[in-house]
PDB file of C-alpha atoms in Angstrom:
ATOM      1  CA  ASP A 286       1.023 -12.835  17.280  1.00  0.00           C
ATOM      2  CA  GLY A 287       3.677 -12.164  14.691  1.00  0.00           C
ATOM      3  CA  GLY A 288       3.262 -10.888  11.184  1.00  0.00           C
ATOM      4  CA  ILE A 289       2.591  -7.908   9.016  1.00  0.00           C
ATOM      5  CA  THR A 290      -0.249  -5.507   9.713  1.00  0.00           C
ATOM      6  CA  GLN A 291      -1.665  -2.906   7.379  1.00  0.00           C
ATOM      7  CA  SER A 292      -4.110  -0.173   8.258  1.00  0.00           C
ATOM      8  CA  PRO A 293      -6.657   0.897   7.478  1.00  0.00           C
ATOM      9  CA  LYS A 294      -8.312  -2.002   5.651  1.00  0.00           C
ATOM     10  CA  TYR A 295     -10.439   0.408   3.614  1.00  0.00           C
ATOM     11  CA  LEU A 296      -9.586   4.036   2.816  1.00  0.00           C
ATOM     12  CA  PHE A 297     -11.529   6.627   0.928  1.00  0.00           C
ATOM     13  CA  ARG A 298      -9.893   9.737  -0.425  1.00  0.00           C
ATOM     14  CA  LYS A 299     -11.103  12.813  -2.193  1.00  0.00           C
ATOM     15  CA  GLU A 300      -9.283  13.904  -5.299  1.00  0.00           C
ATOM     16  CA  GLY A 301      -6.380  16.216  -4.505  1.00  0.00           C
ATOM     17  CA  GLN A 302      -5.728  14.777  -1.042  1.00  0.00           C
ATOM     18  CA  ASN A 303      -2.634  12.962   0.128  1.00  0.00           C
ATOM     19  CA  VAL A 304      -3.196   9.801   2.182  1.00  0.00           C
ATOM     20  CA  THR A 305      -0.799   7.599   4.124  1.00  0.00           C
ATOM     21  CA  LEU A 306      -1.068   3.828   4.366  1.00  0.00           C
ATOM     22  CA  SER A 307       0.490   2.121   7.353  1.00  0.00           C
ATOM     23  CA  CYS A 308       2.571  -1.067   7.302  1.00  0.00           C
ATOM     24  CA  GLU A 309       4.123  -2.585  10.411  1.00  0.00           C
ATOM     25  CA  GLN A 310       5.975  -5.879  10.864  1.00  0.00           C
ATOM     26  CA  ASN A 311       7.252  -7.609  13.980  1.00  0.00           C
ATOM     27  CA  LEU A 312       9.170 -10.329  12.136  1.00  0.00           C
ATOM     28  CA  ASN A 313      12.487  -8.444  12.467  1.00  0.00           C
ATOM     29  CA  HIS A 314      12.774  -8.475   8.687  1.00  0.00           C
ATOM     30  CA  ASP A 315      15.268  -6.183   7.031  1.00  0.00           C
ATOM     31  CA  ALA A 316      13.482  -5.564   3.749  1.00  0.00           C
ATOM     32  CA  MET A 317      10.018  -4.140   3.190  1.00  0.00           C
ATOM     33  CA  TYR A 318       8.068  -3.632  -0.009  1.00  0.00           C
ATOM     34  CA  TRP A 319       4.985  -1.861  -1.319  1.00  0.00           C
ATOM     35  CA  TYR A 320       2.989  -3.279  -4.226  1.00  0.00           C
ATOM     36  CA  ARG A 321      -0.045  -2.079  -6.094  1.00  0.00           C
ATOM     37  CA  GLN A 322      -2.628  -4.564  -7.380  1.00  0.00           C
ATOM     38  CA  ASP A 323      -5.226  -3.738 -10.029  1.00  0.00           C
ATOM     39  CA  PRO A 324      -7.929  -6.136 -11.264  1.00  0.00           C
ATOM     40  CA  GLY A 325      -6.624  -8.668 -13.768  1.00  0.00           C
ATOM     41  CA  GLN A 326      -3.009  -7.675 -13.206  1.00  0.00           C
ATOM     42  CA  GLY A 327      -0.200  -8.981 -11.141  1.00  0.00           C
ATOM     43  CA  LEU A 328       1.466  -7.109  -8.335  1.00  0.00           C
ATOM     44  CA  ARG A 329       3.572  -4.134  -9.346  1.00  0.00           C
ATOM     45  CA  LEU A 330       6.382  -2.858  -7.153  1.00  0.00           C
ATOM     46  CA  ILE A 331       6.088   0.775  -5.984  1.00  0.00           C
ATOM     47  CA  TYR A 332       8.976   1.166  -3.508  1.00  0.00           C
ATOM     48  CA  TYR A 333      11.196  -1.051  -1.422  1.00  0.00           C
ATOM     49  CA  SER A 334      13.638  -0.658   1.428  1.00  0.00           C
ATOM     50  CA  GLN A 335      16.411  -2.992   2.502  1.00  0.00           C
ATOM     51  CA  ILE A 336      17.670  -0.987   5.455  1.00  0.00           C
ATOM     52  CA  VAL A 337      16.518   1.789   7.737  1.00  0.00           C
ATOM     53  CA  ASN A 338      16.762   5.290   6.253  1.00  0.00           C
ATOM     54  CA  ASP A 339      17.203   3.948   2.732  1.00  0.00           C
ATOM     55  CA  PHE A 340      14.673   3.065   0.047  1.00  0.00           C
ATOM     56  CA  GLN A 341      14.566   2.543  -3.709  1.00  0.00           C
ATOM     57  CA  LYS A 342      11.994   3.217  -6.422  1.00  0.00           C
ATOM     58  CA  GLY A 343      10.226   0.265  -7.934  1.00  0.00           C
ATOM     59  CA  ASP A 344       8.544   0.051 -11.311  1.00  0.00           C
ATOM     60  CA  ILE A 345       5.705   2.486 -10.644  1.00  0.00           C
ATOM     61  CA  ALA A 346       6.989   4.994  -8.044  1.00  0.00           C
ATOM     62  CA  GLU A 347       5.560   8.153  -9.631  1.00  0.00           C
ATOM     63  CA  GLY A 348       2.989   9.815  -7.367  1.00  0.00           C
ATOM     64  CA  TYR A 349       4.043   7.862  -4.279  1.00  0.00           C
ATOM     65  CA  SER A 350       6.485   8.484  -1.425  1.00  0.00           C
ATOM     66  CA  VAL A 351       7.791   6.375   1.469  1.00  0.00           C
ATOM     67  CA  SER A 352       9.919   6.632   4.584  1.00  0.00           C
ATOM     68  CA  ARG A 353      11.814   4.050   6.644  1.00  0.00           C
ATOM     69  CA  GLU A 354      12.646   5.628   9.972  1.00  0.00           C
ATOM     70  CA  LYS A 355      12.235   2.385  11.899  1.00  0.00           C
ATOM     71  CA  LYS A 356      12.976  -1.198  10.933  1.00  0.00           C
ATOM     72  CA  GLU A 357       9.453  -2.349  11.666  1.00  0.00           C
ATOM     73  CA  SER A 358       7.580   0.445   9.847  1.00  0.00           C
ATOM     74  CA  PHE A 359       7.331   1.420   6.166  1.00  0.00           C
ATOM     75  CA  PRO A 360       4.471   3.889   5.533  1.00  0.00           C
ATOM     76  CA  LEU A 361       3.366   4.713   1.983  1.00  0.00           C
ATOM     77  CA  THR A 362       1.971   8.121   1.024  1.00  0.00           C
ATOM     78  CA  VAL A 363      -0.221   8.329  -2.037  1.00  0.00           C
ATOM     79  CA  THR A 364       0.079  11.909  -3.228  1.00  0.00           C
ATOM     80  CA  SER A 365      -2.285  14.005  -5.310  1.00  0.00           C
ATOM     81  CA  ALA A 366       0.180  13.536  -8.183  1.00  0.00           C
ATOM     82  CA  GLN A 367      -0.862   9.901  -8.551  1.00  0.00           C
ATOM     83  CA  LYS A 368      -3.283   9.992 -11.473  1.00  0.00           C
ATOM     84  CA  ASN A 369      -5.213   6.805 -10.784  1.00  0.00           C
ATOM     85  CA  PRO A 370      -4.732   5.817  -7.150  1.00  0.00           C
ATOM     86  CA  THR A 371      -7.788   3.561  -6.719  1.00  0.00           C
ATOM     87  CA  ALA A 372      -6.276   0.097  -6.127  1.00  0.00           C
ATOM     88  CA  PHE A 373      -5.461  -2.599  -3.588  1.00  0.00           C
ATOM     89  CA  TYR A 374      -2.143  -1.880  -1.854  1.00  0.00           C
ATOM     90  CA  LEU A 375      -0.026  -4.661  -0.404  1.00  0.00           C
ATOM     91  CA  CYS A 376       2.938  -4.459   1.900  1.00  0.00           C
ATOM     92  CA  ALA A 377       5.482  -7.260   2.208  1.00  0.00           C
ATOM     93  CA  SER A 378       8.628  -7.988   4.155  1.00  0.00           C
ATOM     94  CA  MET A 379      11.575 -10.328   3.800  1.00  0.00           C
ATOM     95  CA  ASP A 380      14.529 -11.447   5.876  1.00  0.00           C
ATOM     96  CA  LEU A 381      17.896 -10.642   4.299  1.00  0.00           C
ATOM     97  CA  GLY A 382      20.099 -12.388   6.860  1.00  0.00           C
ATOM     98  CA  ARG A 383      22.205 -15.513   6.523  1.00  0.00           C
ATOM     99  CA  GLY A 384      20.007 -18.440   5.721  1.00  0.00           C
ATOM    100  CA  SER A 385      17.308 -16.232   4.225  1.00  0.00           C
ATOM    101  CA  THR A 386      14.817 -18.108   2.087  1.00  0.00           C
ATOM    102  CA  ASP A 387      14.145 -15.123  -0.212  1.00  0.00           C
ATOM    103  CA  THR A 388      10.482 -15.402   0.758  1.00  0.00           C
ATOM    104  CA  GLN A 389       8.354 -12.293   0.858  1.00  0.00           C
ATOM    105  CA  TYR A 390       5.504 -12.345   3.348  1.00  0.00           C
ATOM    106  CA  PHE A 391       2.474 -10.169   2.651  1.00  0.00           C
ATOM    107  CA  GLY A 392       0.156  -8.155   4.825  1.00  0.00           C
ATOM    108  CA  PRO A 393      -3.660  -8.225   4.450  1.00  0.00           C
ATOM    109  CA  GLY A 394      -3.763  -5.140   2.186  1.00  0.00           C
ATOM    110  CA  THR A 395      -5.450  -1.747   2.104  1.00  0.00           C
ATOM    111  CA  ARG A 396      -8.131  -0.962  -0.449  1.00  0.00           C
ATOM    112  CA  LEU A 397      -7.934   2.692  -1.470  1.00  0.00           C
ATOM    113  CA  THR A 398     -10.821   4.309  -3.299  1.00  0.00           C
ATOM    114  CA  VAL A 399     -10.747   7.822  -4.678  1.00  0.00           C
ATOM    115  CA  LEU A 400     -14.135   9.476  -4.628  1.00  0.00           C
TER     116      LEU A 400
ATOM    117  CA  GLY B 228      14.154  -6.680 -17.353  1.00  0.00           C
ATOM    118  CA  GLU B 229      12.315  -9.763 -16.217  1.00  0.00           C
ATOM    119  CA  ASN B 230       8.956 -10.503 -17.836  1.00  0.00           C
ATOM    120  CA  VAL B 231       6.717 -13.214 -16.387  1.00  0.00           C
ATOM    121  CA  GLU B 232       3.756 -14.536 -18.342  1.00  0.00           C
ATOM    122  CA  GLN B 233       1.114 -16.737 -16.737  1.00  0.00           C
ATOM    123  CA  HIS B 234      -1.543 -18.957 -18.345  1.00  0.00           C
ATOM    124  CA  PRO B 235      -4.422 -19.523 -18.227  1.00  0.00           C
ATOM    125  CA  SER B 236      -6.052 -16.417 -16.773  1.00  0.00           C
ATOM    126  CA  THR B 237      -9.021 -18.480 -15.590  1.00  0.00           C
ATOM    127  CA  LEU B 238      -9.293 -22.198 -14.863  1.00  0.00           C
ATOM    128  CA  SER B 239     -12.424 -24.097 -13.967  1.00  0.00           C
ATOM    129  CA  VAL B 240     -12.062 -27.666 -12.701  1.00  0.00           C
ATOM    130  CA  GLN B 241     -14.304 -30.288 -11.184  1.00  0.00           C
ATOM    131  CA  GLU B 242     -13.627 -31.221  -7.586  1.00  0.00           C
ATOM    132  CA  GLY B 243     -11.149 -34.064  -7.509  1.00  0.00           C
ATOM    133  CA  ASP B 244      -9.549 -33.230 -10.844  1.00  0.00           C
ATOM    134  CA  SER B 245      -6.093 -31.738 -11.289  1.00  0.00           C
ATOM    135  CA  ALA B 246      -5.250 -28.117 -12.086  1.00  0.00           C
ATOM    136  CA  VAL B 247      -2.118 -26.940 -13.891  1.00  0.00           C
ATOM    137  CA  ILE B 248      -0.938 -23.335 -14.207  1.00  0.00           C
ATOM    138  CA  LYS B 249       2.054 -22.436 -16.380  1.00  0.00           C
ATOM    139  CA  CYS B 250       4.443 -19.504 -16.254  1.00  0.00           C
ATOM    140  CA  THR B 251       7.329 -18.424 -18.476  1.00  0.00           C
ATOM    141  CA  TYR B 252      10.100 -16.004 -17.601  1.00  0.00           C
ATOM    142  CA  SER B 253      12.647 -14.115 -19.643  1.00  0.00           C
ATOM    143  CA  ASP B 254      15.656 -13.461 -17.383  1.00  0.00           C
ATOM    144  CA  SER B 255      18.052 -16.426 -17.442  1.00  0.00           C
ATOM    145  CA  ALA B 256      19.585 -15.122 -14.181  1.00  0.00           C
ATOM    146  CA  SER B 257      16.306 -15.734 -12.266  1.00  0.00           C
ATOM    147  CA  ASN B 258      16.920 -18.278  -9.529  1.00  0.00           C
ATOM    148  CA  TYR B 259      13.885 -18.199  -7.235  1.00  0.00           C
ATOM    149  CA  PHE B 260      10.297 -18.979  -8.230  1.00  0.00           C
ATOM    150  CA  PRO B 261       7.532 -18.701  -5.615  1.00  0.00           C
ATOM    151  CA  TRP B 262       3.813 -19.380  -6.012  1.00  0.00           C
ATOM    152  CA  TYR B 263       1.238 -17.437  -4.046  1.00  0.00           C
ATOM    153  CA  LYS B 264      -2.456 -18.068  -3.366  1.00  0.00           C
ATOM    154  CA  GLN B 265      -4.701 -15.071  -2.842  1.00  0.00           C
ATOM    155  CA  GLU B 266      -8.239 -15.303  -1.508  1.00  0.00           C
ATOM    156  CA  LEU B 267     -10.674 -12.490  -2.151  1.00  0.00           C
ATOM    157  CA  GLY B 268      -9.820  -9.344  -0.218  1.00  0.00           C
ATOM    158  CA  LYS B 269      -6.741 -10.834   1.404  1.00  0.00           C
ATOM    159  CA  GLY B 270      -3.003 -10.658   0.931  1.00  0.00           C
ATOM    160  CA  PRO B 271      -1.159 -13.370  -1.055  1.00  0.00           C
ATOM    161  CA  GLN B 272       0.116 -16.367   0.866  1.00  0.00           C
ATOM    162  CA  LEU B 273       3.119 -18.420  -0.203  1.00  0.00           C
ATOM    163  CA  ILE B 274       2.111 -21.990  -1.004  1.00  0.00           C
ATOM    164  CA  ILE B 275       5.285 -23.420  -2.542  1.00  0.00           C
ATOM    165  CA  ASP B 276       8.548 -22.212  -4.064  1.00  0.00           C
ATOM    166  CA  ILE B 277      11.443 -23.649  -6.050  1.00  0.00           C
ATOM    167  CA  ARG B 278      15.000 -22.651  -6.719  1.00  0.00           C
ATOM    168  CA  SER B 279      16.910 -22.951  -9.956  1.00  0.00           C
ATOM    169  CA  ASN B 280      19.038 -25.872  -8.722  1.00  0.00           C
ATOM    170  CA  VAL B 281      15.958 -28.104  -8.326  1.00  0.00           C
ATOM    171  CA  GLY B 282      13.663 -29.472 -11.033  1.00  0.00           C
ATOM    172  CA  GLU B 283      10.630 -30.432  -8.981  1.00  0.00           C
ATOM    173  CA  LYS B 284       9.252 -29.946  -5.499  1.00  0.00           C
ATOM    174  CA  LYS B 285       6.159 -31.452  -3.880  1.00  0.00           C
ATOM    175  CA  ASP B 286       4.143 -30.603  -0.783  1.00  0.00           C
ATOM    176  CA  GLN B 287       1.139 -32.891  -0.319  1.00  0.00           C
ATOM    177  CA  ARG B 288      -1.313 -32.063  -3.163  1.00  0.00           C
ATOM    178  CA  ILE B 289       0.818 -29.260  -4.587  1.00  0.00           C
ATOM    179  CA  ALA B 290       3.868 -29.612  -6.810  1.00  0.00           C
ATOM    180  CA  VAL B 291       5.986 -27.224  -8.838  1.00  0.00           C
ATOM    181  CA  THR B 292       8.213 -28.114 -11.769  1.00  0.00           C
ATOM    182  CA  LEU B 293      10.944 -25.975 -13.292  1.00  0.00           C
ATOM    183  CA  ASN B 294      12.512 -26.225 -16.742  1.00  0.00           C
ATOM    184  CA  LYS B 295      15.466 -23.828 -16.772  1.00  0.00           C
ATOM    185  CA  THR B 296      16.361 -24.484 -20.382  1.00  0.00           C
ATOM    186  CA  ALA B 297      12.888 -23.565 -21.599  1.00  0.00           C
ATOM    187  CA  LYS B 298      12.489 -20.891 -18.905  1.00  0.00           C
ATOM    188  CA  HIS B 299       9.136 -22.121 -17.689  1.00  0.00           C
ATOM    189  CA  PHE B 300       7.706 -23.419 -14.443  1.00  0.00           C
ATOM    190  CA  SER B 301       4.348 -24.898 -13.539  1.00  0.00           C
ATOM    191  CA  LEU B 302       2.094 -25.367 -10.538  1.00  0.00           C
ATOM    192  CA  HIS B 303       0.220 -28.645 -10.237  1.00  0.00           C
ATOM    193  CA  ILE B 304      -2.668 -29.135  -7.802  1.00  0.00           C
ATOM    194  CA  THR B 305      -4.007 -32.665  -7.549  1.00  0.00           C
ATOM    195  CA  GLU B 306      -7.333 -33.835  -6.057  1.00  0.00           C
ATOM    196  CA  THR B 307      -8.704 -30.296  -6.086  1.00  0.00           C
ATOM    197  CA  GLN B 308     -11.094 -29.207  -3.364  1.00  0.00           C
ATOM    198  CA  PRO B 309     -13.486 -26.238  -3.170  1.00  0.00           C
ATOM    199  CA  GLU B 310     -11.109 -24.480  -0.760  1.00  0.00           C
ATOM    200  CA  ASP B 311      -8.483 -24.438  -3.552  1.00  0.00           C
ATOM    201  CA  SER B 312     -10.634 -21.804  -5.305  1.00  0.00           C
ATOM    202  CA  ALA B 313      -8.577 -18.597  -5.349  1.00  0.00           C
ATOM    203  CA  VAL B 314      -6.270 -16.514  -7.524  1.00  0.00           C
ATOM    204  CA  TYR B 315      -2.799 -17.985  -7.936  1.00  0.00           C
ATOM    205  CA  PHE B 316       0.274 -15.919  -8.825  1.00  0.00           C
ATOM    206  CA  CYS B 317       3.659 -17.074 -10.022  1.00  0.00           C
ATOM    207  CA  ALA B 318       6.740 -14.915  -9.633  1.00  0.00           C
ATOM    208  CA  ALA B 319      10.412 -14.903 -10.544  1.00  0.00           C
ATOM    209  CA  THR B 320      13.337 -12.928  -9.241  1.00  0.00           C
ATOM    210  CA  ASP B 321      14.907 -10.437 -11.612  1.00  0.00           C
ATOM    211  CA  SER B 322      18.644  -9.638 -11.889  1.00  0.00           C
ATOM    212  CA  TRP B 323      18.399  -7.378  -8.826  1.00  0.00           C
ATOM    213  CA  GLY B 324      16.636  -9.976  -6.704  1.00  0.00           C
ATOM    214  CA  LYS B 325      13.246  -8.283  -6.901  1.00  0.00           C
ATOM    215  CA  LEU B 326      10.136 -10.337  -7.632  1.00  0.00           C
ATOM    216  CA  GLN B 327       8.255  -9.947 -10.917  1.00  0.00           C
ATOM    217  CA  PHE B 328       4.741 -11.377 -10.809  1.00  0.00           C
ATOM    218  CA  GLY B 329       2.565 -13.005 -13.397  1.00  0.00           C
ATOM    219  CA  ALA B 330      -0.925 -11.612 -13.993  1.00  0.00           C
ATOM    220  CA  GLY B 331      -2.614 -14.340 -11.952  1.00  0.00           C
ATOM    221  CA  THR B 332      -4.918 -17.298 -12.589  1.00  0.00           C
ATOM    222  CA  GLN B 333      -8.461 -17.419 -11.172  1.00  0.00           C
ATOM    223  CA  VAL B 334      -9.085 -21.050 -10.219  1.00  0.00           C
ATOM    224  CA  VAL B 335     -12.665 -22.161  -9.619  1.00  0.00           C
ATOM    225  CA  VAL B 336     -13.269 -25.657  -8.239  1.00  0.00           C
ATOM    226  CA  THR B 337     -16.844 -26.766  -8.733  1.00  0.00           C
ATOM    227  CA  PRO B 338     -18.325 -29.493  -6.483  1.00  0.00           C
TER     228      PRO B 338
END
């Protein structure tokens, strides 16, 4: 069963706590992405990585951190510095090899709620 | 940077009718335009995409048209069915190859 998995599906956090969202893919894709989705808005890019041990800030990186120690894994940490972290978080991956279709494939998402 | 605008924000259609969603983009260098369907509580799924060297693409009841000169592209769904009810997002690549998304269209198909 191939694809992108995200865990947990639901996550509750107290104010002031850091939390880490998991994203794993077994598609052998080079690039991985984290997006934030708020009601009535499109997806906004938080961070992305095109190769292991390298990642770039997206449009709304403040208050978030990532790591890319393995090709198949791209965890996102929501830190206490993120002012309004309640949102739906989506992970995506894309093949960058020859013949790539430029298509990003999404995981099922994690809904984070700050209590 | 790239700015993608999507209209309408909500669309209600009778089953069997057609639905059209329109998007405009600002970056003339954009060359890839995917459409995603998102059901409640799930991740977006690609339904169709088009590249800048093509004006139209069809896949069964779904079609996408692209007007590079006017910088707009549209999604057409014919013979709508209740299972077409979802939020649809358009997107366009920016100059760095990253996707910029529209705000989404909530489509409701009523029997």
